[in-house]
CSV table of C-alpha atoms in Angstrom, one decimal:
chain,number,residue,atom,x,y,z
L,253,MET,CA,0.1,-0.2,0.1
L,254,GLY,CA,1.2,3.4,-0.5
L,255,VAL,CA,1.7,5.9,1.9
L,256,GLY,CA,-1.2,9.0,1.7
L,257,ARG,CA,0.2,12.4,1.5
L,258,ARG,CA,-1.2,15.3,3.5
L,259,THR,CA,-2.4,18.3,1.4
L,260,GLU,CA,-3.5,21.8,2.3
L,261,GLU,CA,-6.4,21.9,-0.1
L,262,GLY,CA,-9.4,23.4,1.3
L,263,SER,CA,-7.8,25.4,4.3
L,264,ALA,CA,-8.1,28.6,2.5
L,265,LEU,CA,-11.7,28.1,2.1
L,266,ILE,CA,-12.0,27.3,5.7
L,267,LEU,CA,-9.8,30.6,6.2
L,268,ALA,CA,-12.3,32.6,4.1
L,269,LEU,CA,-15.5,31.2,5.9
L,270,ALA,CA,-13.9,32.2,9.3
L,271,PHE,CA,-12.9,35.6,8.0
L,272,LEU,CA,-16.4,36.1,6.4
L,273,SER,CA,-18.2,34.9,9.8
L,274,LEU,CA,-16.1,37.2,12.0
L,275,PHE,CA,-16.4,40.1,9.2
L,276,GLY,CA,-20.1,39.6,9.4
L,277,LEU,CA,-20.6,39.7,13.2
L,278,LEU,CA,-18.3,42.8,13.1
L,279,MET,CA,-20.5,44.4,10.5
L,280,ALA,CA,-23.7,43.6,12.4
L,281,ALA,CA,-22.4,45.2,15.3
L,282,ILE,CA,-21.1,48.3,13.3
L,283,LEU,CA,-24.6,48.7,11.4
L,284,GLY,CA,-26.1,48.2,14.9
L,285,GLN,CA,-24.6,51.0,16.4
L,286,VAL,CA,-25.1,53.3,12.9
L,287,ASP,CA,-28.9,52.4,13.0
L,288,ALA,CA,-28.9,53.5,16.7
L,289,HIS,CA,-26.8,56.8,15.7
L,290,VAL,CA,-29.2,57.6,12.8
L,291,ARG,CA,-32.3,57.3,14.8
L,292,THR,CA,-30.9,59.2,17.7
L,293,THR,CA,-29.8,62.0,15.4
L,294,LEU,CA,-33.4,61.7,13.5
L,295,VAL,CA,-35.0,62.0,17.5
L,296,VAL,CA,-32.5,64.9,18.2
L,297,ARG,CA,-33.1,66.6,14.8
L,298,THR,CA,-37.1,66.4,15.3
L,299,HIS,CA,-37.1,67.7,19.2
L,300,GLU,CA,-35.0,70.7,17.6
L,301,ALA,CA,-37.3,71.4,15.1
L,302,LYS,CA,-40.3,71.2,17.5
L,303,VAL,CA,-38.3,73.6,20.0
L,304,TYR,CA,-37.7,75.7,17.3
L,305,GLY,CA,-41.0,75.8,15.8
L,306,ALA,CA,-43.1,76.3,19.2
L,307,ASP,CA,-40.6,79.2,20.1
L,308,ALA,CA,-41.2,80.7,16.5
L,309,ALA,CA,-44.9,80.5,17.4
L,310,VAL,CA,-44.7,82.2,20.3
L,311,ASP,CA,-42.7,85.1,18.3
L,312,TYR,CA,-45.3,84.9,15.6
L,313,ALA,CA,-48.1,85.2,18.1
L,314,ILE,CA,-46.6,88.3,19.8
L,315,GLN,CA,-46.4,90.0,16.3
L,316,ALA,CA,-49.7,89.3,15.5
L,317,LEU,CA,-51.1,90.8,19.0
L,318,GLN,CA,-48.8,94.0,17.8
L,319,ALA,CA,-50.2,94.1,14.5
L,320,ASP,CA,-53.9,93.7,14.8
L,321,ASP,CA,-55.9,94.9,17.9
L,322,THR,CA,-58.6,92.6,17.2
L,323,VAL,CA,-56.5,89.7,18.2
L,324,CYS,CA,-57.3,88.7,21.9
L,325,PRO,CA,-58.6,92.3,22.7
L,326,ASP,CA,-59.8,91.8,26.0
L,327,GLU,CA,-60.9,89.3,29.0
L,328,ASP,CA,-64.1,88.5,27.3
L,329,SER,CA,-62.9,87.3,24.2
L,330,GLY,CA,-61.6,83.8,25.8
L,331,ARG,CA,-59.3,82.0,24.1
L,332,GLN,CA,-58.4,82.6,20.3
L,333,GLU,CA,-56.6,80.4,18.0
L,334,LEU,CA,-53.9,81.9,15.6
L,335,PRO,CA,-52.1,81.2,12.4
L,336,ALA,CA,-49.4,78.7,12.6
L,337,PRO,CA,-46.0,80.6,11.5
L,338,PRO,CA,-44.4,79.8,8.4
L,339,LEU,CA,-41.2,77.3,9.1
L,340,GLU,CA,-38.0,76.9,7.0
L,341,GLY,CA,-36.4,73.5,6.5
L,342,ASP,CA,-37.6,70.2,5.4
L,343,VAL,CA,-39.0,69.0,9.0
L,344,ASP,CA,-42.6,68.1,9.0
L,345,LEU,CA,-44.3,69.7,12.0
L,346,ASP,CA,-48.1,70.3,13.2
L,347,ILE,CA,-47.9,73.5,15.2
L,348,GLU,CA,-50.9,75.1,17.2
L,349,VAL,CA,-50.9,78.5,19.0
L,350,ALA,CA,-53.4,80.1,20.6
L,351,CYS,CA,-53.7,83.6,22.8
L,352,GLU,CA,-56.1,84.7,25.8
L,353,THR,CA,-56.2,88.0,27.4
L,354,THR,CA,-56.2,87.6,31.3
L,355,GLU,CA,-56.2,91.3,32.3
L,356,GLY,CA,-57.3,94.7,30.5
L,357,ASN,CA,-58.2,95.3,27.1
L,358,VAL,CA,-57.2,97.4,24.0
L,359,LEU,CA,-58.9,100.6,22.8
L,360,GLY,CA,-61.8,101.0,20.4
L,361,VAL,CA,-64.5,98.3,20.1
L,362,ARG,CA,-62.4,95.2,20.6
L,363,GLY,CA,-59.6,96.6,18.8
L,364,TYR,CA,-61.6,98.4,16.0
L,365,ALA,CA,-61.3,102.1,15.1
L,366,VAL,CA,-64.6,102.3,13.6
L,367,VAL,CA,-67.5,100.1,14.1
L,368,THR,CA,-71.0,101.2,11.8
L,369,THR,CA,-74.2,99.6,12.5
L,370,GLU,CA,-76.4,101.3,9.7
L,371,ALA,CA,-78.1,98.3,7.7
L,372,LYS,CA,-77.6,97.2,4.4
L,373,GLY,CA,-79.8,99.3,2.0
L,374,GLY,CA,-79.6,102.3,4.5
L,375,PRO,CA,-77.5,105.7,3.8
L,376,GLY,CA,-73.9,105.3,3.4
L,377,SER,CA,-71.9,104.1,6.5
L,378,LEU,CA,-69.2,106.3,6.0
L,379,ASP,CA,-69.8,109.9,4.4
L,380,THR,CA,-67.2,111.5,2.7
L,381,SER,CA,-69.2,114.1,1.0
L,382,ASN,CA,-67.1,117.1,1.4
L,383,GLY,CA,-63.7,118.6,1.2
L,384,SER,CA,-60.5,117.4,-0.7
L,385,ILE,CA,-58.1,116.8,2.3
L,386,ALA,CA,-57.0,113.2,3.2
L,387,ARG,CA,-59.3,111.4,5.9
L,388,THR,CA,-57.5,108.6,7.9
L,389,ILE,CA,-58.8,105.9,9.9
L,390,GLU,CA,-55.8,104.1,11.8
L,391,GLY,CA,-57.1,100.9,13.0
L,392,PRO,CA,-59.4,98.0,11.8
L,393,VAL,CA,-62.9,99.2,10.5
L,394,TRP,CA,-66.2,97.2,10.6
L,395,VAL,CA,-69.0,98.3,8.3
L,396,ASP,CA,-72.3,96.6,8.5
L,397,GLY,CA,-74.0,98.4,5.6
L,398,ASP,CA,-73.2,99.9,2.1
L,399,ILE,CA,-69.9,102.0,1.4
L,400,ASP,CA,-70.3,104.7,-1.4
L,401,LEU,CA,-67.6,107.3,-1.0
L,402,ALA,CA,-67.7,110.6,-2.8
L,403,LYS,CA,-64.1,111.6,-1.3
L,404,PRO,CA,-61.4,109.5,-0.5
L,405,VAL,CA,-60.5,107.8,3.0
L,406,THR,CA,-57.4,105.8,4.0
L,407,VAL,CA,-57.4,102.7,6.4
L,408,GLN,CA,-53.8,102.4,8.0
L,409,GLY,CA,-52.4,99.5,9.0
L,410,ALA,CA,-55.4,97.3,9.2
L,411,HIS,CA,-58.3,95.3,7.5
L,412,LEU,CA,-61.7,96.8,6.6
L,413,PHE,CA,-64.5,94.4,7.2
L,414,GLN,CA,-67.7,94.7,5.4
L,415,ARG,CA,-70.7,92.4,6.8
L,416,SER,CA,-71.8,89.5,4.3
L,417,PRO,CA,-73.4,90.2,1.5
L,418,CYS,CA,-70.6,92.3,0.5
L,419,GLN,CA,-70.2,94.7,-2.4
L,420,SER,CA,-69.0,92.8,-5.4
L,421,THR,CA,-66.7,95.5,-6.9
L,422,PRO,CA,-64.2,97.3,-5.1
L,423,ILE,CA,-64.8,100.2,-3.1
L,424,ASP,CA,-64.1,103.4,-5.2
L,425,LYS,CA,-61.9,106.1,-3.2
L,426,LEU,CA,-61.0,103.4,-0.6
L,427,THR,CA,-57.4,102.6,0.3
L,428,VAL,CA,-56.3,100.3,2.9
L,429,THR,CA,-52.4,100.2,3.6
L,430,PRO,CA,-50.1,98.7,3.4
L,431,SER,CA,-51.4,96.2,0.9
L,432,PRO,CA,-50.5,93.4,1.2
L,433,PRO,CA,-51.2,92.1,4.2
L,434,PHE,CA,-54.3,94.5,4.7
L,435,THR,CA,-57.1,94.2,2.6
L,436,VAL,CA,-61.0,94.4,2.3
L,437,ARG,CA,-62.5,91.5,3.6
L,438,CYS,CA,-66.2,90.0,3.3
L,439,THR,CA,-67.3,88.4,6.8
L,440,THR,CA,-70.5,86.5,8.0
L,441,ALA,CA,-69.2,86.9,11.9
L,442,ALA,CA,-71.2,89.0,14.2
L,443,THR,CA,-70.7,92.7,14.7
L,444,PRO,CA,-68.2,93.6,17.1
L,445,ASP,CA,-69.7,94.5,20.5
L,446,GLU,CA,-68.8,94.8,24.3
L,447,ASP,CA,-70.7,95.6,27.4
L,448,HIS,CA,-70.3,99.3,28.4
L,449,GLU,CA,-72.0,99.5,31.9
L,450,LEU,CA,-73.3,102.9,32.6
L,451,PRO,CA,-72.2,104.5,36.2
L,452,GLY,CA,-75.2,104.5,38.8
L,453,HIS,CA,-77.8,106.9,37.7
L,454,PRO,CA,-77.0,110.2,39.3
L,455,SER,CA,-79.1,110.9,42.4
L,456,GLY,CA,-80.3,114.1,43.9
L,457,SER,CA,-81.2,117.5,42.3
L,458,PRO,CA,-79.6,118.3,39.2
L,459,GLN,CA,-76.2,120.4,39.1
L,460,PRO,CA,-76.5,124.3,38.3
L,461,SER,CA,-75.7,125.0,34.5
L,462,THR,CA,-73.6,127.7,35.6
L,463,GLY,CA,-71.2,125.6,37.6
L,464,ASP,CA,-69.1,127.6,39.9
L,465,GLY,CA,-70.2,130.8,38.5
L,466,GLY,CA,-66.6,131.9,37.3
L,467,ALA,CA,-66.7,134.8,34.8
L,468,SER,CA,-63.8,133.8,32.8
L,469,CYS,CA,-62.9,130.4,34.0
L,470,ARG,CA,-66.0,128.2,35.0
L,471,THR,CA,-65.8,124.7,36.9
L,472,PHE,CA,-68.2,121.8,36.5
L,473,SER,CA,-68.8,119.0,38.7
L,474,PRO,CA,-69.9,115.4,37.7
L,475,GLY,CA,-73.8,114.7,38.0
L,476,ARG,CA,-77.2,115.2,36.3
L,477,TYR,CA,-77.7,118.1,34.0
L,478,THR,CA,-80.9,118.9,32.6
L,479,THR,CA,-80.1,122.2,31.2
L,480,ALA,CA,-77.0,122.7,28.8
L,481,PRO,CA,-73.9,124.0,30.7
L,482,GLU,CA,-73.5,127.6,30.4
L,483,LEU,CA,-69.7,128.1,29.1
L,484,LYS,CA,-67.5,131.1,29.3
L,485,ALA,CA,-64.2,132.0,27.5
L,486,SER,CA,-62.4,128.7,29.2
L,487,ASN,CA,-64.1,125.7,31.2
L,488,PHE,CA,-62.9,122.7,33.3
L,489,PHE,CA,-65.1,119.8,33.8
L,490,LYS,CA,-63.7,118.0,36.8
L,491,SER,CA,-63.2,114.3,36.3
L,492,GLY,CA,-66.0,112.0,36.7
L,493,PHE,CA,-69.2,110.8,34.9
L,494,TYR,CA,-71.8,113.7,33.8
L,495,TYR,CA,-75.3,112.6,32.4
L,496,PHE,CA,-76.8,115.3,29.9
L,497,GLU,CA,-80.7,114.6,29.9
L,498,ASP,CA,-82.8,116.5,27.4
L,499,ILE,CA,-80.6,119.5,27.2
L,500,GLY,CA,-81.3,119.6,23.5
L,501,ASP,CA,-78.6,121.2,21.3
L,502,TRP,CA,-75.4,122.2,23.4
L,503,THR,CA,-73.4,124.2,21.2
L,504,ILE,CA,-69.9,124.8,22.0
L,505,THR,CA,-67.6,127.6,20.9
L,506,GLN,CA,-65.2,127.8,23.9
L,507,VAL,CA,-62.3,126.2,25.5
L,508,LEU,CA,-63.5,123.1,27.0
L,509,PHE,CA,-61.3,120.5,29.1
L,510,GLY,CA,-62.9,117.1,30.2
L,511,GLY,CA,-60.9,115.8,33.5
L,512,THR,CA,-57.6,115.4,34.1
L,513,PRO,CA,-55.4,113.1,31.8
L,514,GLN,CA,-54.0,109.7,33.1
L,515,ASP,CA,-50.3,109.1,33.7
L,516,ASP,CA,-49.8,107.4,30.1
L,517,GLU,CA,-52.0,109.8,28.2
L,518,ALA,CA,-50.7,112.8,26.2
L,519,LYS,CA,-52.3,116.2,25.9
L,520,LEU,CA,-53.1,117.8,22.3
L,521,LEU,CA,-54.6,120.8,22.8
L,522,VAL,CA,-52.1,123.7,23.0
L,523,GLU,CA,-54.2,125.4,25.4
L,524,THR,CA,-53.8,125.0,29.2
L,525,PRO,CA,-57.1,124.2,31.6
L,526,CYS,CA,-57.8,127.0,33.3
L,527,ALA,CA,-58.4,125.1,36.5
L,528,SER,CA,-56.9,121.6,38.0
L,529,GLU,CA,-57.4,118.6,40.6
L,530,ALA,CA,-55.6,117.9,43.3
L,531,ALA,CA,-52.7,115.4,42.7
L,532,THR,CA,-54.7,113.3,45.4
L,533,THR,CA,-57.7,112.8,43.4
L,534,ALA,CA,-57.9,109.0,42.3
L,535,ALA,CA,-60.4,110.2,39.3
L,536,ARG,CA,-59.1,110.8,35.7
L,537,GLY,CA,-60.9,111.6,32.7
L,538,VAL,CA,-64.6,112.2,31.8
L,539,MET,CA,-67.7,110.3,30.7
L,540,PHE,CA,-70.2,112.5,28.9
L,541,VAL,CA,-73.4,110.5,28.6
L,542,LEU,CA,-76.4,111.7,26.4
L,543,GLY,CA,-79.8,111.0,27.0
L,544,GLY,CA,-83.2,112.3,25.4
L,545,THR,CA,-82.8,115.0,23.2
L,546,SER,CA,-79.1,115.9,24.2
L,547,ARG,CA,-76.6,116.2,21.5
L,548,ILE,CA,-73.3,118.1,21.4
L,549,ILE,CA,-72.4,120.8,18.3
L,550,VAL,CA,-68.9,121.7,18.0
L,551,GLY,CA,-69.3,125.4,16.8
L,552,ASN,CA,-67.0,128.1,15.5
L,553,GLY,CA,-63.7,128.6,17.5
L,554,ALA,CA,-64.4,125.6,19.8
L,555,ARG,CA,-61.3,124.0,21.3
L,556,ILE,CA,-62.2,120.6,23.0
L,557,GLU,CA,-60.4,117.9,24.9
L,558,LEU,CA,-61.9,115.0,26.8
L,559,PHE,CA,-59.5,112.7,28.5
L,560,THR,CA,-60.4,109.0,28.7
L,561,PRO,CA,-61.9,108.3,32.3
L,562,ASN,CA,-60.5,105.7,34.4
L,563,ALA,CA,-62.3,103.3,36.8
L,564,ALA,CA,-62.3,105.6,39.6
L,565,ALA,CA,-64.0,108.3,37.5
L,566,VAL,CA,-67.2,106.1,36.5
L,567,ASP,CA,-67.3,103.2,39.3
L,568,PRO,CA,-69.0,101.0,39.0
L,569,GLY,CA,-69.5,101.7,35.1
L,570,ASP,CA,-67.2,100.7,32.5
L,571,PRO,CA,-64.0,103.2,32.0
L,572,GLY,CA,-62.5,104.0,29.0
L,573,THR,CA,-65.7,105.7,27.1
L,574,SER,CA,-65.7,109.4,26.8
L,575,ILE,CA,-69.2,110.1,24.9
L,576,ARG,CA,-71.8,107.5,24.9
L,577,SER,CA,-75.6,107.7,24.1
L,578,VAL,CA,-78.1,106.2,26.2
L,579,LEU,CA,-79.4,102.9,24.8
L,580,ALA,CA,-83.0,101.0,25.1
L,581,GLU,CA,-81.5,98.5,27.3
L,582,ASP,CA,-79.9,101.1,29.6
L,583,ALA,CA,-83.5,102.5,30.3
L,584,ALA,CA,-84.9,98.8,30.5
L,585,THR,CA,-83.9,98.5,34.5
L,586,ASN,CA,-82.7,102.1,35.3
L,587,PRO,CA,-84.3,105.8,35.2
L,588,TRP,CA,-82.4,106.7,32.1
L,589,LYS,CA,-83.6,108.3,29.1
L,590,VAL,CA,-83.2,106.9,25.7
L,591,SER,CA,-81.4,109.0,23.4
L,592,THR,CA,-83.8,110.6,20.7
L,593,ALA,CA,-81.5,112.7,19.1
L,594,GLY,CA,-82.7,113.4,15.5
L,595,SER,CA,-79.7,114.1,13.9
L,596,ALA,CA,-75.9,113.7,14.6
L,597,ILE,CA,-75.4,113.4,18.3
L,598,LEU,CA,-72.2,114.9,18.2
L,599,ASP,CA,-71.8,117.0,15.2
L,600,VAL,CA,-68.6,119.1,14.1
L,601,ALA,CA,-70.1,121.5,12.3
L,602,GLY,CA,-68.6,123.6,9.3
L,603,GLY,CA,-67.3,127.0,9.6
L,604,ASN,CA,-64.3,128.6,11.3
L,605,THR,CA,-61.1,126.9,12.8
L,606,ARG,CA,-61.7,124.3,15.6
L,607,ASP,CA,-59.9,121.5,17.5
L,608,MET,CA,-61.4,118.6,19.0
L,609,ALA,CA,-59.5,115.5,20.8
L,610,VAL,CA,-61.5,112.8,22.3
L,611,HIS,CA,-59.2,110.3,23.8
L,612,GLY,CA,-61.6,107.4,24.9
L,613,LEU,CA,-64.3,105.5,23.0
L,614,VAL,CA,-67.4,107.1,21.4
L,615,TYR,CA,-69.9,104.8,22.0
L,616,THR,CA,-73.4,105.8,20.0
L,617,PRO,CA,-74.4,102.8,18.2
L,618,ASN,CA,-77.9,104.1,17.1
L,619,ASN,CA,-76.6,107.6,16.5
L,620,VAL,CA,-74.9,109.4,13.9
L,621,VAL,CA,-71.6,111.2,14.4
L,622,ASN,CA,-70.1,113.9,12.0
L,623,LEU,CA,-66.8,115.1,11.9
L,624,PHE,CA,-65.6,118.1,10.0
L,625,VAL,CA,-62.2,120.0,9.9
L,626,THR,CA,-60.9,123.3,8.6
L,627,GLY,CA,-57.3,123.8,9.5
L,628,GLY,CA,-56.9,123.7,13.5
L,629,THR,CA,-53.6,122.4,15.2
L,630,VAL,CA,-55.7,119.4,16.1
L,631,ASP,CA,-58.9,119.6,14.2
L,632,ALA,CA,-61.3,116.5,14.7
L,633,GLN,CA,-59.7,113.5,15.9
L,634,LEU,CA,-61.3,110.8,17.7
L,635,GLN,CA,-58.2,108.8,19.4
L,636,GLY,CA,-60.2,105.8,21.0
L,637,GLY,CA,-62.2,104.8,18.5
L,638,ALA,CA,-65.9,105.0,17.6
L,639,LYS,CA,-68.9,102.6,17.5
L,640,VAL,CA,-71.6,104.5,15.7
L,641,LEU,CA,-74.9,104.1,13.4
L,642,ARG,CA,-73.1,106.1,10.5
L,643,ILE,CA,-69.9,108.5,10.7
L,644,GLY,CA,-69.2,111.6,8.5
L,645,LEU,CA,-65.8,112.4,7.4
L,646,ALA,CA,-66.1,115.9,6.1
L,647,THR,CA,-63.1,118.2,5.3
L,648,SER,CA,-62.9,122.1,4.0
L,649,ASN,CA,-60.2,122.6,1.5
L,650,SER,CA,-57.6,123.6,3.9
L,651,GLY,CA,-58.4,121.2,7.1
L,652,THR,CA,-55.4,118.9,7.9
L,653,GLY,CA,-56.5,116.8,10.9
L,654,LEU,CA,-59.3,114.4,10.5
L,655,LYS,CA,-58.3,111.4,12.1
L,656,VAL,CA,-60.1,108.4,13.7
L,657,SER,CA,-57.8,106.1,15.6
L,658,THR,CA,-56.6,103.6,18.5
L,659,THR,CA,-53.0,104.2,18.0
L,660,ARG,CA,-52.3,105.6,21.4
L,661,GLY,CA,-54.2,105.8,24.7
L,662,PRO,CA,-53.6,104.8,28.4
L,663,GLY,CA,-53.8,100.9,29.4
L,664,ARG,CA,-52.6,97.8,28.6
L,665,ARG,CA,-53.6,94.2,28.3
L,666,THR,CA,-51.7,91.0,29.9
L,667,VAL,CA,-52.3,88.2,27.5
L,668,THR,CA,-50.9,84.4,27.7
L,669,ILE,CA,-49.8,82.7,24.5
L,670,VAL,CA,-49.5,78.8,24.8
L,671,ALA,CA,-47.9,77.1,21.2
L,672,LYS,CA,-47.5,73.4,20.9
L,673,ALA,CA,-45.5,71.7,18.0
L,674,VAL,CA,-45.7,67.8,17.4
L,675,SER,CA,-44.4,65.8,14.6
L,676,PRO,CA,-47.1,63.5,12.2
L,677,ASP,CA,-45.2,60.5,13.3
L,678,GLY,CA,-45.9,61.0,17.2
L,679,GLY,CA,-43.5,61.3,19.8
L,680,ARG,CA,-43.3,63.7,22.8
L,681,ALA,CA,-44.9,67.3,22.0
L,682,VAL,CA,-42.8,70.4,22.6
L,683,GLU,CA,-44.8,73.3,24.2
L,684,ALA,CA,-43.8,76.9,24.5
L,685,ARG,CA,-45.4,79.4,26.8
L,686,ALA,CA,-45.2,83.4,27.2
L,687,VAL,CA,-47.0,85.8,29.2
L,688,VAL,CA,-46.5,89.1,27.7
L,689,LYS,CA,-47.8,92.8,28.7
L,690,ILE,CA,-48.9,95.2,25.5
L,691,GLU,CA,-49.2,98.7,25.9
L,692,ASN,CA,-51.8,100.7,23.9
L,693,ASP,CA,-49.2,103.1,22.9
L,694,ALA,CA,-48.3,103.8,19.1
L,695,ASP,CA,-46.0,101.1,19.0
L,696,ARG,CA,-48.0,98.6,21.0
L,697,SER,CA,-45.0,98.0,23.0
L,698,VAL,CA,-44.5,94.7,24.6
L,699,THR,CA,-43.0,93.5,27.6
L,700,VAL,CA,-42.0,89.6,28.7
L,701,VAL,CA,-43.3,88.7,31.9
L,702,SER,CA,-42.1,85.1,31.6
L,703,ARG,CA,-41.5,82.5,28.9
L,704,SER,CA,-40.7,79.0,29.1
L,705,LEU,CA,-40.2,75.6,26.8
L,706,GLN,CA,-41.1,72.2,28.0
């Protein structure tokens, strides 16, 4: 028998198989680590995107609150959902953001500079029949009825809303600026309103129409007047609540200051009040309530400034309103006389130069207000907005200051903003929360009280 020979054939295969097995185990471990790393990276990126999205939504909400006073305007408006901000990048997120005012309010009627209540088919809600000078409304406008403008009017920094059914063609001579983002919008929502509770009905005898009897500077005290106040060259109405009952046409051609301005309220007239109040007096500003036949006519040479009433001036009524008519609902449970003024309840008549600055809200939803300017230093200005049946905006060819606005005034609101960001594939949501105070100044200055992410 021959002796067999040992060969190394097949050993290379065994080594190759061993190497492949070892390499496979190693690759499996590496790929497991890579998979875990990739998953961790995606989770981290998604979480960071949620943090960015929620935080950006809070900033976006603050900008919306500064740009539009009708967003979360007061405590009664409750929680209001806001549009989500546009986000950069390719991460898919669902973002919800909402605001709620917990204290305070904006100027005007829930942020609107002008609200008219004239129904469709009636006279034009905005009357611009006279003059060639610009008419400006600074703030949102709400119109229930029709708009047919004879002269131009500009709505600055806000939308104009018309309640449906709306006009199908563009409204001639109306400019909404800047556009975009502001436009004319058609809406089916209810007409903006809010509670404006009157103070308690004044008890006792009427106040004397001659005030304190001053010969050149005359001072009047809050209370009920059944005869139009007899004014002298300069007149001061102490801070508080005044009810004018059936005084008929009260024509003013003199200097009249109503109350003391609040700490953050700027005086506009160049004239100085002929009287003053003690620094310790808590009340500020005035509320003029017109009942029965009472109406105010601003005549030749008038210089009028009515400051916004605070809570101490009108308690237990609602502060913030400078001129108000008596409504049917007011007279239902109180001895008030419903306004029966057949023509404009506040009428800035044509004629020589006159100035008027009303700082608080003008609230006469069943009565007309007419403004007219002829070239004074302030002319006709409603600083706190107006809710009226119709409003007339007329000028001479030299008037310069016709303005209705909610751009500045006293007060602030405290708003809570909550934003939540989630990814469609699940995972923990990220919530951003902020509490901010927004002033009623021209810039709507914001102070961040607190801000958090969780």
